[in-house]
Short mmCIF file of C-alpha atoms in Angstrom, two decimals:
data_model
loop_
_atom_site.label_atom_id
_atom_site.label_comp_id
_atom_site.label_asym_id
_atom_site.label_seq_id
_atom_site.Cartn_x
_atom_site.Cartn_y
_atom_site.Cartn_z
CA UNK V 965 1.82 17.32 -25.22
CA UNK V 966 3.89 16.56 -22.38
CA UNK V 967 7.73 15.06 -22.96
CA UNK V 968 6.89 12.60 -19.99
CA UNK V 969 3.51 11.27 -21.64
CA UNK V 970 2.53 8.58 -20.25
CA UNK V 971 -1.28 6.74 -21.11
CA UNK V 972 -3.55 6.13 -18.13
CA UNK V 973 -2.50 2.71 -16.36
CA UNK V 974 -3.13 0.96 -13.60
CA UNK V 975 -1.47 3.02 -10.47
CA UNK V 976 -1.24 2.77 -7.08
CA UNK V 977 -4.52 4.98 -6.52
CA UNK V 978 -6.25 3.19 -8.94
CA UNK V 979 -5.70 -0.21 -6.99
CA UNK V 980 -6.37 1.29 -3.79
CA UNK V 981 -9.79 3.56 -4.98
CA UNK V 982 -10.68 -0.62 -7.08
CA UNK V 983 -9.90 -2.03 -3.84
CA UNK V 984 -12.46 0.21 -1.86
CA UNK V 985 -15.21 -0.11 -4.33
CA UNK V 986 -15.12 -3.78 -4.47
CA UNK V 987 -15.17 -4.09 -0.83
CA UNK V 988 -17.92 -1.26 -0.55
CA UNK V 989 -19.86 -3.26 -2.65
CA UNK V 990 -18.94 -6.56 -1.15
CA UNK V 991 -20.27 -5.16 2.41
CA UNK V 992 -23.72 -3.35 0.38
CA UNK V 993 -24.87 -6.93 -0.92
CA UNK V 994 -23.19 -8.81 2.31
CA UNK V 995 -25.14 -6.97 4.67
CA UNK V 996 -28.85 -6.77 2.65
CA UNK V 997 -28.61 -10.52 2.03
CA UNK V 998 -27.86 -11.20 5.73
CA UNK V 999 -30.45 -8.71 7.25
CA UNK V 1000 -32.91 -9.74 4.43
CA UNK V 1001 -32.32 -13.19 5.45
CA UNK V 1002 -32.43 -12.61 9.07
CA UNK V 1003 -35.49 -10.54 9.13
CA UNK V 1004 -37.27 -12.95 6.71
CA UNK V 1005 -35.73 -16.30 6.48
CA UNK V 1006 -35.85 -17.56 3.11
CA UNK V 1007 -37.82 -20.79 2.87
CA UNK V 1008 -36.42 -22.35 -0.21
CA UNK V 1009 -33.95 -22.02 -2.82
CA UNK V 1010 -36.24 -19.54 -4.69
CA UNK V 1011 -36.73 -17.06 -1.95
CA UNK V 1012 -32.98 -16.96 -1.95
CA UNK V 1013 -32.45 -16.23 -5.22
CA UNK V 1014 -35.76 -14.10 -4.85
CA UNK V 1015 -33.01 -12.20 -2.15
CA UNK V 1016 -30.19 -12.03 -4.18
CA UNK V 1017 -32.25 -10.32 -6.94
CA UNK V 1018 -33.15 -7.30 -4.83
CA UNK V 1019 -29.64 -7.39 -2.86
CA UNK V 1020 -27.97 -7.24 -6.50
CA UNK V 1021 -30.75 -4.82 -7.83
CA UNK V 1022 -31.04 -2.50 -4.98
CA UNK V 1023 -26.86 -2.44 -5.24
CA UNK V 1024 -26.54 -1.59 -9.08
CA UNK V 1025 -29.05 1.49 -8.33
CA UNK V 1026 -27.18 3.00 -5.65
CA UNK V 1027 -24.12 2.76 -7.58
CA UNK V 1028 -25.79 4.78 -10.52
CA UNK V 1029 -26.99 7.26 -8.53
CA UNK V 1030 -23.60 8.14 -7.11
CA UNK V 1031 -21.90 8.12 -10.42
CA UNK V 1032 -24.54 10.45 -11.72
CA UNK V 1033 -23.75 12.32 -8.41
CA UNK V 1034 -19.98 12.67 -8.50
CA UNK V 1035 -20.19 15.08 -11.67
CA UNK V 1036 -22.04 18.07 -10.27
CA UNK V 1037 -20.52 17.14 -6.66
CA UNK V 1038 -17.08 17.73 -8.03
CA UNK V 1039 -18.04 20.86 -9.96
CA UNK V 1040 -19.67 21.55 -5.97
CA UNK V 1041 -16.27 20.87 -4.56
CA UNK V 1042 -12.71 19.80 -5.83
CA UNK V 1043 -12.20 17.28 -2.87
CA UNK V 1044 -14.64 15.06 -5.29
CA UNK V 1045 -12.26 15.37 -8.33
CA UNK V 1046 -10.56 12.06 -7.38
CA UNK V 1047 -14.03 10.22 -7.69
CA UNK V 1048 -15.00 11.57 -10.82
CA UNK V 1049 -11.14 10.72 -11.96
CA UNK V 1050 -11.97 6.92 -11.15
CA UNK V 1051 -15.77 7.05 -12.38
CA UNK V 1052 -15.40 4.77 -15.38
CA UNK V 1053 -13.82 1.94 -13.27
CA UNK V 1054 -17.12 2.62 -10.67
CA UNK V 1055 -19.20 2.20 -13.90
CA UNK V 1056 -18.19 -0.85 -15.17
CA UNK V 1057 -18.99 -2.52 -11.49
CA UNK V 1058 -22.21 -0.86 -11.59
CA UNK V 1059 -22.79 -2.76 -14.75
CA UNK V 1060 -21.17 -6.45 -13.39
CA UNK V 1061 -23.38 -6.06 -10.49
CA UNK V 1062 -26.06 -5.10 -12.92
CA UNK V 1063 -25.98 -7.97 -14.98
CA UNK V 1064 -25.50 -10.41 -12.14
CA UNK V 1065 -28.82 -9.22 -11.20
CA UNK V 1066 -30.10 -9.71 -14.47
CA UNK V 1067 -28.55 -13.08 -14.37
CA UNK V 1068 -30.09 -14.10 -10.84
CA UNK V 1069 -33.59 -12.65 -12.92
CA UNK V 1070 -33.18 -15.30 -15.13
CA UNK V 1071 -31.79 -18.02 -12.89
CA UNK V 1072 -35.19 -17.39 -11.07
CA UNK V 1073 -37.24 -18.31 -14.39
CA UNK V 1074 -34.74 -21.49 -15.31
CA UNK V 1075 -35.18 -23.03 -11.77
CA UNK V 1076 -38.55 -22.84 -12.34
CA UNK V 1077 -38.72 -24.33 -15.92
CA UNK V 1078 -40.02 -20.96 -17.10
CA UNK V 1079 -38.07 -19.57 -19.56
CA UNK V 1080 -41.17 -19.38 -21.77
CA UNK V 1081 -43.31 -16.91 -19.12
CA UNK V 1082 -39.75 -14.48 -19.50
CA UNK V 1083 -39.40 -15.13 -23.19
CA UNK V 1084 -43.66 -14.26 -23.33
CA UNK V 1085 -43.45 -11.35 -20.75
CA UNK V 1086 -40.33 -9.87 -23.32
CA UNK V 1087 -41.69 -10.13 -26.16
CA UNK V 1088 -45.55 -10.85 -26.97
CA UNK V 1089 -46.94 -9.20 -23.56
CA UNK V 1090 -50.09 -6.87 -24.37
CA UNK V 1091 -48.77 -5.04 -21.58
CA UNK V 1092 -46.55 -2.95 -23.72
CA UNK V 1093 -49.62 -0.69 -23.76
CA UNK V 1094 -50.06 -0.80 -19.96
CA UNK V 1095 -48.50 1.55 -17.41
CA UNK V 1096 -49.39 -0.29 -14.32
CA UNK V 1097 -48.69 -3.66 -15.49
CA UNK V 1098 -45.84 -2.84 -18.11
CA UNK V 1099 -43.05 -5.33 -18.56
CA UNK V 1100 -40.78 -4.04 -16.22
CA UNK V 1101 -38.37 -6.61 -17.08
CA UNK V 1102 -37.68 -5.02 -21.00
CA UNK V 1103 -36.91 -1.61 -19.30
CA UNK V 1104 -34.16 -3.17 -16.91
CA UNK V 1105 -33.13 -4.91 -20.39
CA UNK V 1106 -32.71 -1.63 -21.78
CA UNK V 1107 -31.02 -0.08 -18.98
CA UNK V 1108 -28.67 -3.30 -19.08
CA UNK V 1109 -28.14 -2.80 -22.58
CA UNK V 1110 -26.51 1.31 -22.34
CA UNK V 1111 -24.79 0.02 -19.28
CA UNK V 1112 -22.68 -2.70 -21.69
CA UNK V 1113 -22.45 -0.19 -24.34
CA UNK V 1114 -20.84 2.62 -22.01
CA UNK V 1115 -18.56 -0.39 -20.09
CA UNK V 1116 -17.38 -2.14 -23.47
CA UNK V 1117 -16.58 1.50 -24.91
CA UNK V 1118 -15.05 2.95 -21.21
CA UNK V 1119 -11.25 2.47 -22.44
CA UNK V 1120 -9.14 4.78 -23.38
CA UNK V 1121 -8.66 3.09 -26.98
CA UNK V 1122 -12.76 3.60 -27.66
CA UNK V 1123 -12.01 7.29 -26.50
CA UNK V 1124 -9.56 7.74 -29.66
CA UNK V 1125 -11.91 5.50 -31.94
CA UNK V 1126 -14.72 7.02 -31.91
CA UNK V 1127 -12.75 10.61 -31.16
CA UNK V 1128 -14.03 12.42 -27.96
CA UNK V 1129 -16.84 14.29 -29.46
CA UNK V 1130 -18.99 10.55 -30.21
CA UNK V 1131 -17.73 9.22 -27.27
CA UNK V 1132 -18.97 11.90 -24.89
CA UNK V 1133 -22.15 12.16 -26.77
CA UNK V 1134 -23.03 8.29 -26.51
CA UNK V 1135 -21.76 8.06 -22.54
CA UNK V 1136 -24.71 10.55 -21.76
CA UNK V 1137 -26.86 7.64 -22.76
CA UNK V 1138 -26.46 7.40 -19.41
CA UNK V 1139 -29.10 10.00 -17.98
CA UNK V 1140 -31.20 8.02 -20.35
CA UNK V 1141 -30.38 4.41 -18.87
CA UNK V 1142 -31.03 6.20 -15.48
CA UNK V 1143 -34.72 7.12 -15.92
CA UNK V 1144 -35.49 4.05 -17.24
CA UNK V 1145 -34.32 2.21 -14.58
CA UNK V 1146 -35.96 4.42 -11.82
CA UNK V 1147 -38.89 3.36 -14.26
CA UNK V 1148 -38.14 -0.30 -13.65
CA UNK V 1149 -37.97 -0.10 -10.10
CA UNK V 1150 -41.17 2.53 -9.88
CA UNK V 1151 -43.56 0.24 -11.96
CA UNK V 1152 -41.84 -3.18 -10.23
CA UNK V 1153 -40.75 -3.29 -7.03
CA UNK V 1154 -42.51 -0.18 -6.18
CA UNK V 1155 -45.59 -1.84 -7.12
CA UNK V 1156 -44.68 -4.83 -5.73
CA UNK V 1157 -44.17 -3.59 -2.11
CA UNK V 1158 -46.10 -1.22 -0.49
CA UNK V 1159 -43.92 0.04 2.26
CA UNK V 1160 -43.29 3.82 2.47
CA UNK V 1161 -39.42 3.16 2.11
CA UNK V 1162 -39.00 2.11 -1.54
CA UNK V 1163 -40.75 5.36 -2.70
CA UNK V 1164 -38.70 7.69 -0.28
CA UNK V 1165 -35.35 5.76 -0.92
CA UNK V 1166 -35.92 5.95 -4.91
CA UNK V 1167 -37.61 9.31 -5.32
CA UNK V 1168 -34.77 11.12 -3.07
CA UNK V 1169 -32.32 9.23 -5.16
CA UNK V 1170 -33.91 10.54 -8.19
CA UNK V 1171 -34.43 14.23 -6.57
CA UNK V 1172 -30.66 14.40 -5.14
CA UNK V 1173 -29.60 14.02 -8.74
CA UNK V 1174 -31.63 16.74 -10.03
CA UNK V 1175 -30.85 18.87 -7.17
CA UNK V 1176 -27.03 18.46 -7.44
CA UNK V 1177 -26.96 18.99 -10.85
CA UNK V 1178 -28.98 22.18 -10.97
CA UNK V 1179 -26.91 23.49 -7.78
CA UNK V 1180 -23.65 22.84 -9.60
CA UNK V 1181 -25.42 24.88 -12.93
CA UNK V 1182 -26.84 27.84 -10.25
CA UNK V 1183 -23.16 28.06 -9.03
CA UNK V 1184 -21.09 28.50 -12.40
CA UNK V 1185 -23.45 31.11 -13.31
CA UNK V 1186 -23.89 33.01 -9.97
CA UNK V 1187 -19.92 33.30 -10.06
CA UNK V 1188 -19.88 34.77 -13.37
CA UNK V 1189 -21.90 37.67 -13.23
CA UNK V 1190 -20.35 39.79 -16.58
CA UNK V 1191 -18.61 43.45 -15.97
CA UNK V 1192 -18.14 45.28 -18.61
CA UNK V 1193 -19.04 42.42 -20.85
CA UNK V 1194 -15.67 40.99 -19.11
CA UNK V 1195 -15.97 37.63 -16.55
CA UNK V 1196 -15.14 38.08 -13.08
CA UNK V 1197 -12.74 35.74 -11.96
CA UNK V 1198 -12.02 37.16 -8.04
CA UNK V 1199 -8.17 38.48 -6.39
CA UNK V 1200 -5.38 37.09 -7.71
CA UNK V 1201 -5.36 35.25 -4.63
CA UNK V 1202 -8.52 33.09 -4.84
CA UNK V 1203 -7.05 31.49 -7.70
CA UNK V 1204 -4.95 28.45 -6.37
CA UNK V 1205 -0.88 28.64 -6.93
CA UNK V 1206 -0.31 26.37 -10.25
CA UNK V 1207 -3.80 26.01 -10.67
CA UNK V 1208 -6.55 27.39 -11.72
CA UNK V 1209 -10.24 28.71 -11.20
CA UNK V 1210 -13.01 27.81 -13.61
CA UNK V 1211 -15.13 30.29 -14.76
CA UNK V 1212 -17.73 29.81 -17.61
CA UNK V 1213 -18.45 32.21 -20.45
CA UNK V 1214 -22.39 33.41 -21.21
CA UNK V 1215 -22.20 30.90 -24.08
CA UNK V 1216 -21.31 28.07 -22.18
CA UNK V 1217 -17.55 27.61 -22.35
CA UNK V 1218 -15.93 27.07 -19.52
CA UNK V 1219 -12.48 28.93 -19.41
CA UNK V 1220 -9.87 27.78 -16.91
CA UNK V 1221 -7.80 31.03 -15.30
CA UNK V 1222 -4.60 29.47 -13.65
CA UNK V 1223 -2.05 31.54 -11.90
CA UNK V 1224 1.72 30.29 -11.57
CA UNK V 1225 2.94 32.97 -8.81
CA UNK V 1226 2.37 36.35 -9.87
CA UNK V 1227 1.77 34.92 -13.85
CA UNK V 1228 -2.03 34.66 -14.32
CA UNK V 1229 -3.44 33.26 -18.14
CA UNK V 1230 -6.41 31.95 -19.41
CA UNK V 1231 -6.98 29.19 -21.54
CA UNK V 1232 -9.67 26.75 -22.93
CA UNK V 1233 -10.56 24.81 -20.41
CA UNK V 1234 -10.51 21.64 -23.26
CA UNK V 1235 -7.86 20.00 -23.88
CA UNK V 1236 -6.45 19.34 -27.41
CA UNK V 1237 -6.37 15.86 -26.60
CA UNK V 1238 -9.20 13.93 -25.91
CA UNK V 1239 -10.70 17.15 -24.44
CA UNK V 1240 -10.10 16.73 -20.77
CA UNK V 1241 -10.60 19.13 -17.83
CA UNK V 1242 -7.77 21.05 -18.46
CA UNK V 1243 -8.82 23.47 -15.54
CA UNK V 1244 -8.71 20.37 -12.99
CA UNK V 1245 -4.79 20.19 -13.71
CA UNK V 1246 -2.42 21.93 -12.32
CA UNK V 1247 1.02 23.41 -13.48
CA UNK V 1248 4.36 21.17 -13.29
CA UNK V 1249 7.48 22.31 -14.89
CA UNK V 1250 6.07 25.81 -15.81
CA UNK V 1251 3.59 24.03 -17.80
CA UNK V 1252 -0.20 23.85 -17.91
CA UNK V 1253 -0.79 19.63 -17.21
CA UNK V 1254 -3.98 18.02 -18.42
CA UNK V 1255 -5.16 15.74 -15.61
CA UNK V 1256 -6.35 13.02 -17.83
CA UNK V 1257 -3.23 12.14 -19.78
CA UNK V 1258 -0.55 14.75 -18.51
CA UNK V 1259 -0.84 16.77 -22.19
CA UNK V 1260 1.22 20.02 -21.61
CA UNK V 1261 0.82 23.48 -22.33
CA UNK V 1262 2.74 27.06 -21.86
CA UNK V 1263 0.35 29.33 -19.72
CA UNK V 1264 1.26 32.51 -21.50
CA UNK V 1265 -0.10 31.48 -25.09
CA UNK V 1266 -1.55 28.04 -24.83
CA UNK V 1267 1.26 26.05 -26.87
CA UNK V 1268 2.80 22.73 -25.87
CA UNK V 1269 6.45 23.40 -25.83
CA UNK V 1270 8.32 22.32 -28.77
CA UNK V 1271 8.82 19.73 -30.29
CA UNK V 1272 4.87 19.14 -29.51
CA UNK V 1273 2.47 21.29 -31.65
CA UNK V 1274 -0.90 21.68 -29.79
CA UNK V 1275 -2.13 24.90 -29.56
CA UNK V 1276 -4.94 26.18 -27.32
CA UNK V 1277 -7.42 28.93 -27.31
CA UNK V 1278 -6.78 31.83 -24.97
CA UNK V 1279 -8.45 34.81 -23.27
CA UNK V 1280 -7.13 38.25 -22.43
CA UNK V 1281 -6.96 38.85 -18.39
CA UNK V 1282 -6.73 41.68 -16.70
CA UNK V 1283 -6.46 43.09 -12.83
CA UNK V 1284 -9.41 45.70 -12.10
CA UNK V 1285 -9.67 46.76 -8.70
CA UNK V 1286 -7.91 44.34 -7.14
CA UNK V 1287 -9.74 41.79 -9.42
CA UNK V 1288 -9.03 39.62 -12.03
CA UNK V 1289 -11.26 39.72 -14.93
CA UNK V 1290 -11.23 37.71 -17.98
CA UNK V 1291 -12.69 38.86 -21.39
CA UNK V 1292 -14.80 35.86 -23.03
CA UNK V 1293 -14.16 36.43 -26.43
CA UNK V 1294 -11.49 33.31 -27.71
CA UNK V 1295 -7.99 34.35 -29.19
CA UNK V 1296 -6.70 32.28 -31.97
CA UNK V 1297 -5.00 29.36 -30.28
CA UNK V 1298 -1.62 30.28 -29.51
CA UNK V 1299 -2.02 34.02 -28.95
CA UNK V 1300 0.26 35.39 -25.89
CA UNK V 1301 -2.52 36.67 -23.46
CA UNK V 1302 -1.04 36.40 -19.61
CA UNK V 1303 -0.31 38.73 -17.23
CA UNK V 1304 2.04 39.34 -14.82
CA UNK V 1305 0.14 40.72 -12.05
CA UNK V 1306 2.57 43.30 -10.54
CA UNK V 1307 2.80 45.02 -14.28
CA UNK V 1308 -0.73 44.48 -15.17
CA UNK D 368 -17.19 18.67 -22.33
CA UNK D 369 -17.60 20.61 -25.16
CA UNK D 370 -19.70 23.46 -25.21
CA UNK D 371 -21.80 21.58 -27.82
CA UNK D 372 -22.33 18.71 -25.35
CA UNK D 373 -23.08 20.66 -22.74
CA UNK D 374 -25.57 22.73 -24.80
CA UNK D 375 -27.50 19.10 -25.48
CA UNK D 376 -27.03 18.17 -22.14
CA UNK D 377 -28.68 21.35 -20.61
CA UNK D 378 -31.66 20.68 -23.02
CA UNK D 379 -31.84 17.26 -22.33
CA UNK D 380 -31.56 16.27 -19.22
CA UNK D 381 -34.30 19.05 -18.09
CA UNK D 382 -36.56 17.40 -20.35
CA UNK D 383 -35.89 13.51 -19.38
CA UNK D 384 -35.90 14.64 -15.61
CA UNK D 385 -39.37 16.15 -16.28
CA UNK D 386 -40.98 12.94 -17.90
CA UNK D 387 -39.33 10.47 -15.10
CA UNK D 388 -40.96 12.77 -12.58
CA UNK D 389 -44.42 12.58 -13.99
CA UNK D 390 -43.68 8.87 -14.47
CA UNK D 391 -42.41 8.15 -10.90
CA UNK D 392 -45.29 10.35 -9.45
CA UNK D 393 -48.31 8.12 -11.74
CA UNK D 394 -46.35 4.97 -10.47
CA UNK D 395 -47.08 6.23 -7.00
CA UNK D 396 -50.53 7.50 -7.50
CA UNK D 397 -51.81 3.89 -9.20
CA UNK D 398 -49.57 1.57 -6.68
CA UNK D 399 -52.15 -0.91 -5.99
CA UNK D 400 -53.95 -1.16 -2.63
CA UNK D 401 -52.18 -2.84 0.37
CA UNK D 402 -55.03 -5.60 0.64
CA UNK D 403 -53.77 -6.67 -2.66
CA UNK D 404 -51.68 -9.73 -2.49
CA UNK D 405 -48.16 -9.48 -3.09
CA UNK D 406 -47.16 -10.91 -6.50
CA UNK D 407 -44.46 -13.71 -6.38
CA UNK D 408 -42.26 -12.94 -9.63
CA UNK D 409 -38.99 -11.22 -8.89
CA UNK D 410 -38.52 -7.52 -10.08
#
């Protein structure tokens, strides 16, 4: 690990990236509730909480579409790595403005003296067997319910706990939580309105997800077609000064190549950590840097210098035809396996 | 990521995005007619 360890804290970026999500999302519901209100002025205090439902609703979707975006979009492109970075903070609004949703939901029900019809629609409805007609309002209770899971477990401390393996695992309860809610809104408001817009608005959410993700999967393996059984990586120079290109073996491991001047290694691109994306970090102090908790390693056999013990898998690189090349097959961690490229 | 996550993602999420599509594209086909009237309970 790294000598100047420090665990993830609030920092300046972190305000600033918190500050622009609130307001984002402060303008989203601002704006819907005033055109909403504008276009169709709300009669009584119903209709407005009628508004703030969909305002709230229509809100917590877009913001779980992007977050399921910003993974493949910064596998697309680095310039998205500081989203993805920040994604847990964006998912914890999601779920606030979620539940306050869920909350106005029931507010509309309590105003009304209702609380039975919910409590009756939830749980003795013989609509479960329905699709048309299905109680929307126990899918968006699902949805709710992964959403507080994945928020109440999003800190660092839940990431030890449960040790990064289970945690990973249970956050991609997400994708689930995701098609039931498009579910919610396809057999609710979908059904409830029969404008053109609420179709086209939630099946190009739906189909930009899909897309991005399978673009980001045709990418890694279009740009590492095997030689030789050995990964092509590109020139020396394609690979970014004390940093590194990500290239991802036929079984699915993704190997970051970095190159510190004419010094080019390859290493797992999981860190011994809490595996983070070691092959988003770059190199500081001669030494490979984890960008999710500043863990450090030596490029040339995967070690963190002493008195730290980590050890990392490497790969054997090599420089054919003007091209780096890196052999798939995993060292045992801590085996010397860079280059330097003028002797290579 | 691990590779085994991303093995059970790759399996998954193929399979989930499959079954929301047929989903989304029944909820579409069976939307009721416009002359219907609109229900009042919030969604």
């Amino acid at each position: 690990m790294s000598a100047g360890f420090q665990a993830v804290q609030w920092n300046r970026r972190k305000l600033v990236y918190d500050a622009i999500l609130i307001g984002c999302v402060a303008l989203f519901i601002g704006t819907f509730m005033t055109v909403g209100a504008l276009r169709n002025p709300p009669a009584d205090p119903l209709a407005w909480i009628n508004l703030r439902i969909k305002a709230f609703g229509t809100c917590a979707f877009t913001m779980l579409t992007i977050i399921l975006m910003i993974g493949p979009l910064a596998r697309l492109s680095p310039r998205f790595l500081p989203l993805l970075y920040n994604r847990r903070h964006f998912g914890v609004l999601t779920f606030l403005v979620a539940l306050t949703h869920a909350y106005s939901v029931v507010d509309w029900f309590a105003v009304q003296g209702a609380m039975g019809d919910l409590m009756n629609e939830m749980t003795g409805s013989p609509n479960y067997g329905k699709f048309i007609g299905f109680p929307i309002k126990a899918l968006g209770l699902f949805g709710l319910s992964v959403m507080f899971l994945l928020a109440a477990t999003s800190h660092d401390f839940w990431l030890a706990f449960l040790t990064p393996r289970v945690w990973k695992a249970l956050h991609m309860a997400l994708y689930l939580a995701y098609g039931v809610l498009v579910m919610h809104v396809a057999l609710g408001a979908m059904q409830e309105d029969r404008r053109a817009f609420i179709p086209l608005l939630l099946g190009g959410s739906f189909a930009l997800v899909c897309a991005l993700h399978i673009a980001a999967a045709w990418r890694e393996r279009e740009a590492t077609q095997p030689h030789d059984g050995w990964l092509t990586v590109g020139p020396p120079g394609s690979i970014p000064d004390k940093a590194a290109r990500i290239v991802t073996a036929p079984d699915g491991e993704r190997i970051a190549v970095f190159r510190d001047g004419d010094q080019i290694g390859a290493l797992t691109n999981v860190c011994a950590h809490q595996n983070g994306p070691l092959g988003e970090g770059r190199i500081i102090d001669g030494c490979v840097t984890c960008p999710w908790h500043g863990y450090q390693y030596r490029l040339e056999d995967g070690c963190a210098p002493p008195p730290f013990t980590e050890r990392l898998a490497t790969y054997r690189v090599r420089l054919r035809d003007g091209v780096i090349e890196v052999d798939p097959t995993a060292l045992p961690p801590g085996t010397k396996a860079a280059i330097t490229i003028g002797t290579a | 990521m691990t590779r085994h996550h991303r093995t059970v993602h790759r399996l998954l999420w193929p399979a989930l995005a499959v079954i929301v599509a047929l989903g989304f594209t029944m909820a579409l086909v069976l939307r009721p007619p416009p002359e219907q009237p609109a229900q009042s309970e919030p969604k």
